[in-house]
Amino acid sequence: MLRTINVSEITDSIKEMCIKANHFLSPDMDEVMKKATETEESVVGKQILCQLQENLQIAGDQMIPICQDTGMAVIFMEIGQEIHFEGGSLSDAINEGVRRGYEEGYLRKSVVKDPIERENTKDNTPAVIHYEMTEGDKIKITVAPKGFGSENMSRIFMLKPSDGLEGVKNSVLTAVKDAGPNACPPMVIGVGIGGTFEKCALLAKKALTREVTEHSSIGYVRELEEDLLKEINELGIGPGGLGGKITALAVNIETFPTHIAGLPVAINICCHVNRHIVKVI
């Protein structure tokens, strides 16, 4: 039996999620940020982390965005195949939610209509929307406003299968080293391995929305996440790029089957706020 949902409910949810994600750190990010502040050994690094904590507290208390770059809205829609939408276009409803969220939340509008002509759309639309059909009659919405200081530091490497795990590790470390202070460390690093050129990039983006306190259920992937986090935090970049042991808060890796001739690897870097919020309808 089909479940009918009016798209206006999606609009309302997206609006609220855009506002909340830009004003409050998610619980998993709050946990690792507090732990990082306690464990950072560098005096300057600890001072920076304390200032970031203070900024987050002020943002929550006074309803001020946690970062001046309130991002381009990235929306993941996991839609049960037993759902029927009514009331208009789903994509239009999602974008309307983004528009209302950014206007009513007084969030910075950062989207330009054309990548070359650069005219601002003035409402932060369109969003980048990813649809996935699932079983059942539920909708899982993930909103991830993505700032471009860190987005610009992201990379894709089309490796050979013979490059193996060492090639993957070297690619991630290269991307982080090249990013340095530009990605507003401490960072969260999303990694996608497998698929095709575009699929591994999507995997890396989605990896950033996984709770940073959780590791992959795949044995070798879990070990790779742990090893990379350790090696990244030995680079000495530190909070704000001014030195210290906490360069990254987490490394999240997602994998997908790939072609016998390829080993695509994407690294999507996010700053210390790593905004993401999830709602199930």
Coordinates of C-alpha atoms in Angstrom, one line a residue:
M1 CA 0.0 0.0 0.0
L2 CA 1.4 3.4 -1.0
R3 CA 2.0 6.1 1.5
T4 CA 1.1 9.6 0.3
I5 CA 3.2 12.6 1.3
N6 CA 2.6 16.2 0.3
V7 CA 5.8 17.8 -0.9
S8 CA 5.1 20.8 1.4
E9 CA 6.2 18.5 4.3
I10 CA 9.5 18.1 2.6
T11 CA 9.9 21.9 2.2
D12 CA 9.2 22.5 5.9
S13 CA 11.7 19.9 6.9
I14 CA 14.5 21.1 4.6
K15 CA 13.9 24.7 5.8
E16 CA 14.3 23.7 9.5
M17 CA 17.3 21.4 8.8
C18 CA 19.2 24.2 6.9
I19 CA 18.8 26.5 9.8
K20 CA 19.7 24.0 12.5
A21 CA 22.7 22.6 10.7
N22 CA 24.1 26.1 10.3
H23 CA 23.7 27.1 14.0
F24 CA 24.4 23.9 15.9
L25 CA 27.1 21.3 15.8
S26 CA 25.8 17.8 15.4
P27 CA 26.2 15.6 18.5
D28 CA 29.0 13.4 17.0
M29 CA 31.0 16.4 15.9
D30 CA 30.5 18.0 19.3
E31 CA 31.9 14.9 21.0
V32 CA 35.1 14.7 18.9
M33 CA 35.7 18.4 19.1
K34 CA 35.6 18.3 22.9
K35 CA 37.9 15.3 23.0
A36 CA 40.3 17.1 20.6
T37 CA 40.4 20.1 22.9
E38 CA 41.3 17.9 25.9
T39 CA 44.0 15.9 24.0
E40 CA 45.8 18.6 22.0
E41 CA 49.3 19.0 23.4
S42 CA 50.3 22.2 21.5
V43 CA 49.7 25.3 23.5
V44 CA 48.7 27.3 20.4
G45 CA 46.7 24.4 19.1
K46 CA 44.7 24.0 22.4
Q47 CA 44.1 27.8 22.4
I48 CA 42.7 27.6 18.9
L49 CA 40.4 24.7 19.8
C50 CA 39.2 26.5 22.9
Q51 CA 38.4 29.6 20.8
L52 CA 36.5 27.4 18.4
Q53 CA 34.5 25.9 21.3
E54 CA 33.7 29.4 22.5
N55 CA 32.6 30.4 19.0
L56 CA 30.2 27.3 18.9
Q57 CA 28.8 28.3 22.3
I58 CA 28.1 31.9 21.2
A59 CA 26.6 30.6 17.9
G60 CA 24.1 28.4 19.8
D61 CA 23.2 30.9 22.4
Q62 CA 22.7 33.9 20.1
M63 CA 21.5 32.0 17.0
I64 CA 24.5 33.1 14.9
P65 CA 25.8 30.8 12.1
I66 CA 28.7 28.7 13.3
C67 CA 30.7 29.8 10.2
Q68 CA 30.4 32.8 8.0
D69 CA 30.4 30.4 5.0
T70 CA 27.0 28.8 5.3
G71 CA 27.7 26.6 2.4
M72 CA 26.1 25.2 -0.7
A73 CA 23.2 22.9 0.3
V74 CA 23.9 19.3 -0.4
I75 CA 20.8 17.1 0.1
F76 CA 20.7 13.3 0.2
M77 CA 17.2 11.9 -0.3
E78 CA 16.7 8.2 0.4
I79 CA 13.2 7.5 -0.7
G80 CA 11.1 4.4 0.0
Q81 CA 9.6 3.0 -3.1
E82 CA 6.2 2.7 -1.5
I83 CA 5.9 6.5 -1.2
H84 CA 3.8 8.6 -3.6
F85 CA 4.4 12.4 -3.6
E86 CA 1.6 14.9 -4.2
G87 CA 1.4 18.7 -4.4
G88 CA 4.0 19.4 -7.0
S89 CA 7.6 18.7 -8.0
L90 CA 9.8 17.1 -5.3
S91 CA 12.9 18.9 -6.5
D92 CA 11.1 22.2 -6.5
A93 CA 9.9 21.5 -3.0
I94 CA 13.5 20.8 -1.8
N95 CA 14.8 23.9 -3.3
E96 CA 12.0 25.9 -1.8
G97 CA 13.0 24.5 1.6
V98 CA 16.6 25.7 1.0
R99 CA 15.4 29.1 -0.1
R100 CA 13.2 29.6 2.9
G101 CA 15.8 28.2 5.3
Y102 CA 18.5 30.6 4.0
E103 CA 16.2 33.6 4.0
E104 CA 14.5 33.0 7.3
G105 CA 17.7 31.9 9.0
Y106 CA 19.6 35.0 7.7
L107 CA 22.2 32.7 6.2
R108 CA 24.7 33.9 3.6
K109 CA 23.6 33.3 0.0
S110 CA 26.7 31.9 -1.8
V111 CA 25.4 30.2 -4.9
V112 CA 25.9 31.8 -8.4
K113 CA 23.7 31.0 -11.3
D114 CA 26.5 30.3 -13.8
P115 CA 30.0 29.2 -12.9
I116 CA 31.6 31.7 -15.3
E117 CA 29.2 34.7 -15.3
R118 CA 29.0 34.5 -11.5
E119 CA 25.6 36.2 -10.9
N120 CA 24.3 35.4 -7.4
T121 CA 20.9 33.6 -7.3
K122 CA 20.3 35.5 -4.0
D123 CA 18.5 32.6 -2.3
N124 CA 21.3 29.9 -2.2
T125 CA 19.5 27.7 -4.7
P126 CA 19.7 25.4 -6.5
A127 CA 20.8 22.8 -4.0
V128 CA 22.8 19.8 -5.1
I129 CA 20.4 16.9 -4.7
H130 CA 21.2 13.2 -4.7
Y131 CA 18.3 10.7 -4.9
E132 CA 18.3 7.0 -3.9
M133 CA 15.4 4.6 -4.0
T134 CA 15.1 2.3 -1.0
E135 CA 12.6 -0.3 0.2
G136 CA 9.7 0.7 2.5
D137 CA 7.6 3.8 3.0
K138 CA 10.1 6.1 4.8
I139 CA 12.2 9.1 3.6
K140 CA 15.6 9.7 5.1
I141 CA 16.7 13.3 4.5
T142 CA 20.3 14.3 5.0
V143 CA 21.2 18.0 4.7
A144 CA 24.9 18.9 4.5
P145 CA 25.7 22.6 3.9
K146 CA 29.2 22.5 2.4
G147 CA 31.6 25.4 2.6
F148 CA 34.1 25.9 -0.1
G149 CA 37.3 26.6 1.8
S150 CA 37.5 22.9 2.4
E151 CA 35.6 21.9 -0.7
N152 CA 38.3 23.5 -2.9
M153 CA 40.9 21.3 -1.3
S154 CA 39.2 18.0 -2.4
R155 CA 40.9 15.7 -4.9
I156 CA 40.3 12.7 -7.2
F157 CA 43.0 10.2 -8.1
M158 CA 42.5 7.6 -10.8
L159 CA 44.9 4.9 -9.5
K160 CA 45.9 1.6 -11.1
P161 CA 44.8 -1.6 -9.3
S162 CA 48.5 -2.4 -8.6
D163 CA 48.7 0.8 -6.5
G164 CA 46.7 -1.0 -3.8
L165 CA 46.2 0.2 -0.3
E166 CA 49.5 2.1 -0.2
G167 CA 48.4 4.0 -3.2
V168 CA 45.1 4.9 -1.5
K169 CA 46.9 6.0 1.6
N170 CA 49.4 8.1 -0.3
S171 CA 46.6 9.8 -2.2
V172 CA 44.8 10.8 1.0
L173 CA 48.0 12.0 2.7
T174 CA 48.9 14.0 -0.4
A175 CA 45.5 15.7 -0.4
V176 CA 45.7 16.6 3.3
K177 CA 49.3 17.9 3.0
D178 CA 48.3 20.0 0.0
A179 CA 45.2 21.4 1.9
G180 CA 47.3 22.4 4.9
P181 CA 45.6 25.3 6.7
N182 CA 43.3 26.1 3.8
A183 CA 40.6 23.6 4.9
C184 CA 40.2 25.1 8.4
P185 CA 41.7 22.2 10.4
P186 CA 41.0 20.2 12.4
M187 CA 39.4 18.5 9.4
V188 CA 37.1 15.6 8.7
I189 CA 38.2 13.6 5.7
G190 CA 35.6 11.7 3.6
V191 CA 37.1 9.1 1.2
G192 CA 35.4 7.2 -1.6
I193 CA 37.1 4.2 -3.1
G194 CA 35.8 2.3 -6.1
G195 CA 33.1 2.8 -8.6
T196 CA 33.8 5.2 -11.4
F197 CA 35.2 8.8 -11.6
E198 CA 31.9 10.4 -10.5
K199 CA 30.8 7.5 -8.1
C200 CA 33.9 7.7 -5.9
A201 CA 33.4 11.5 -5.5
L202 CA 29.8 10.9 -4.4
L203 CA 31.0 8.2 -2.0
A204 CA 33.5 10.7 -0.5
K205 CA 30.8 13.3 0.0
K206 CA 28.4 10.9 1.6
A207 CA 31.2 9.6 3.9
L208 CA 31.3 13.0 5.5
T209 CA 27.7 12.6 6.6
R210 CA 28.4 9.4 8.5
E211 CA 28.8 9.9 12.2
V212 CA 32.4 10.5 12.9
T213 CA 32.3 8.3 16.1
E214 CA 31.5 5.2 13.9
H215 CA 33.9 3.2 11.9
S216 CA 33.3 1.1 8.8
S217 CA 31.9 -2.4 9.3
I218 CA 34.4 -3.7 6.8
G219 CA 37.6 -4.9 8.5
Y220 CA 40.3 -3.6 6.3
V221 CA 38.4 -0.3 5.8
R222 CA 38.2 0.2 9.5
E223 CA 41.9 -0.4 9.9
L224 CA 42.6 2.0 7.0
E225 CA 40.5 4.7 8.7
E226 CA 42.4 4.3 11.9
D227 CA 45.8 4.2 10.3
L228 CA 45.1 7.3 8.1
L229 CA 43.8 9.3 11.1
K230 CA 47.0 8.4 13.0
E231 CA 49.3 9.3 10.1
I232 CA 47.4 12.5 9.3
N233 CA 47.7 13.6 12.9
E234 CA 51.5 13.0 12.8
L235 CA 51.8 15.6 10.0
G236 CA 52.0 18.5 12.5
I237 CA 49.5 20.7 10.6
G238 CA 47.4 21.1 13.7
P239 CA 44.4 23.3 14.5
G240 CA 44.3 26.4 12.3
G241 CA 47.4 25.0 10.5
L242 CA 49.5 26.5 13.3
G243 CA 50.9 23.2 14.5
G244 CA 49.8 20.4 16.9
K245 CA 48.7 16.8 16.9
I246 CA 45.0 17.3 16.0
T247 CA 45.0 17.9 12.2
A248 CA 42.0 15.6 11.6
L249 CA 39.1 14.6 13.8
A250 CA 38.1 11.6 11.7
V251 CA 38.6 9.7 8.5
N252 CA 35.4 8.2 7.0
I253 CA 35.8 5.8 4.1
E254 CA 33.1 4.3 1.8
T255 CA 33.7 1.7 -0.9
F256 CA 31.9 0.4 -4.0
P257 CA 32.7 -2.3 -6.6
T258 CA 34.8 -1.1 -9.5
H259 CA 36.2 -2.1 -12.9
I260 CA 39.1 -4.6 -13.1
A261 CA 41.3 -1.9 -14.7
G262 CA 40.6 0.8 -12.1
L263 CA 41.0 2.1 -8.6
P264 CA 39.3 5.5 -8.3
V265 CA 39.9 7.4 -5.1
A266 CA 38.2 10.6 -4.1
I267 CA 39.0 12.7 -1.0
N268 CA 36.4 15.2 0.1
I269 CA 37.7 17.4 2.9
C270 CA 35.5 19.2 5.4
C271 CA 36.4 21.8 8.0
H272 CA 36.0 21.4 11.7
V273 CA 32.2 22.0 11.8
N274 CA 31.4 19.3 9.2
R275 CA 27.7 20.3 9.1
H276 CA 25.2 17.5 8.6
I277 CA 21.7 16.7 10.0
V278 CA 19.4 13.8 9.4
K279 CA 15.7 13.4 9.6
V280 CA 13.4 10.4 8.8
I281 CA 9.8 11.0 7.7

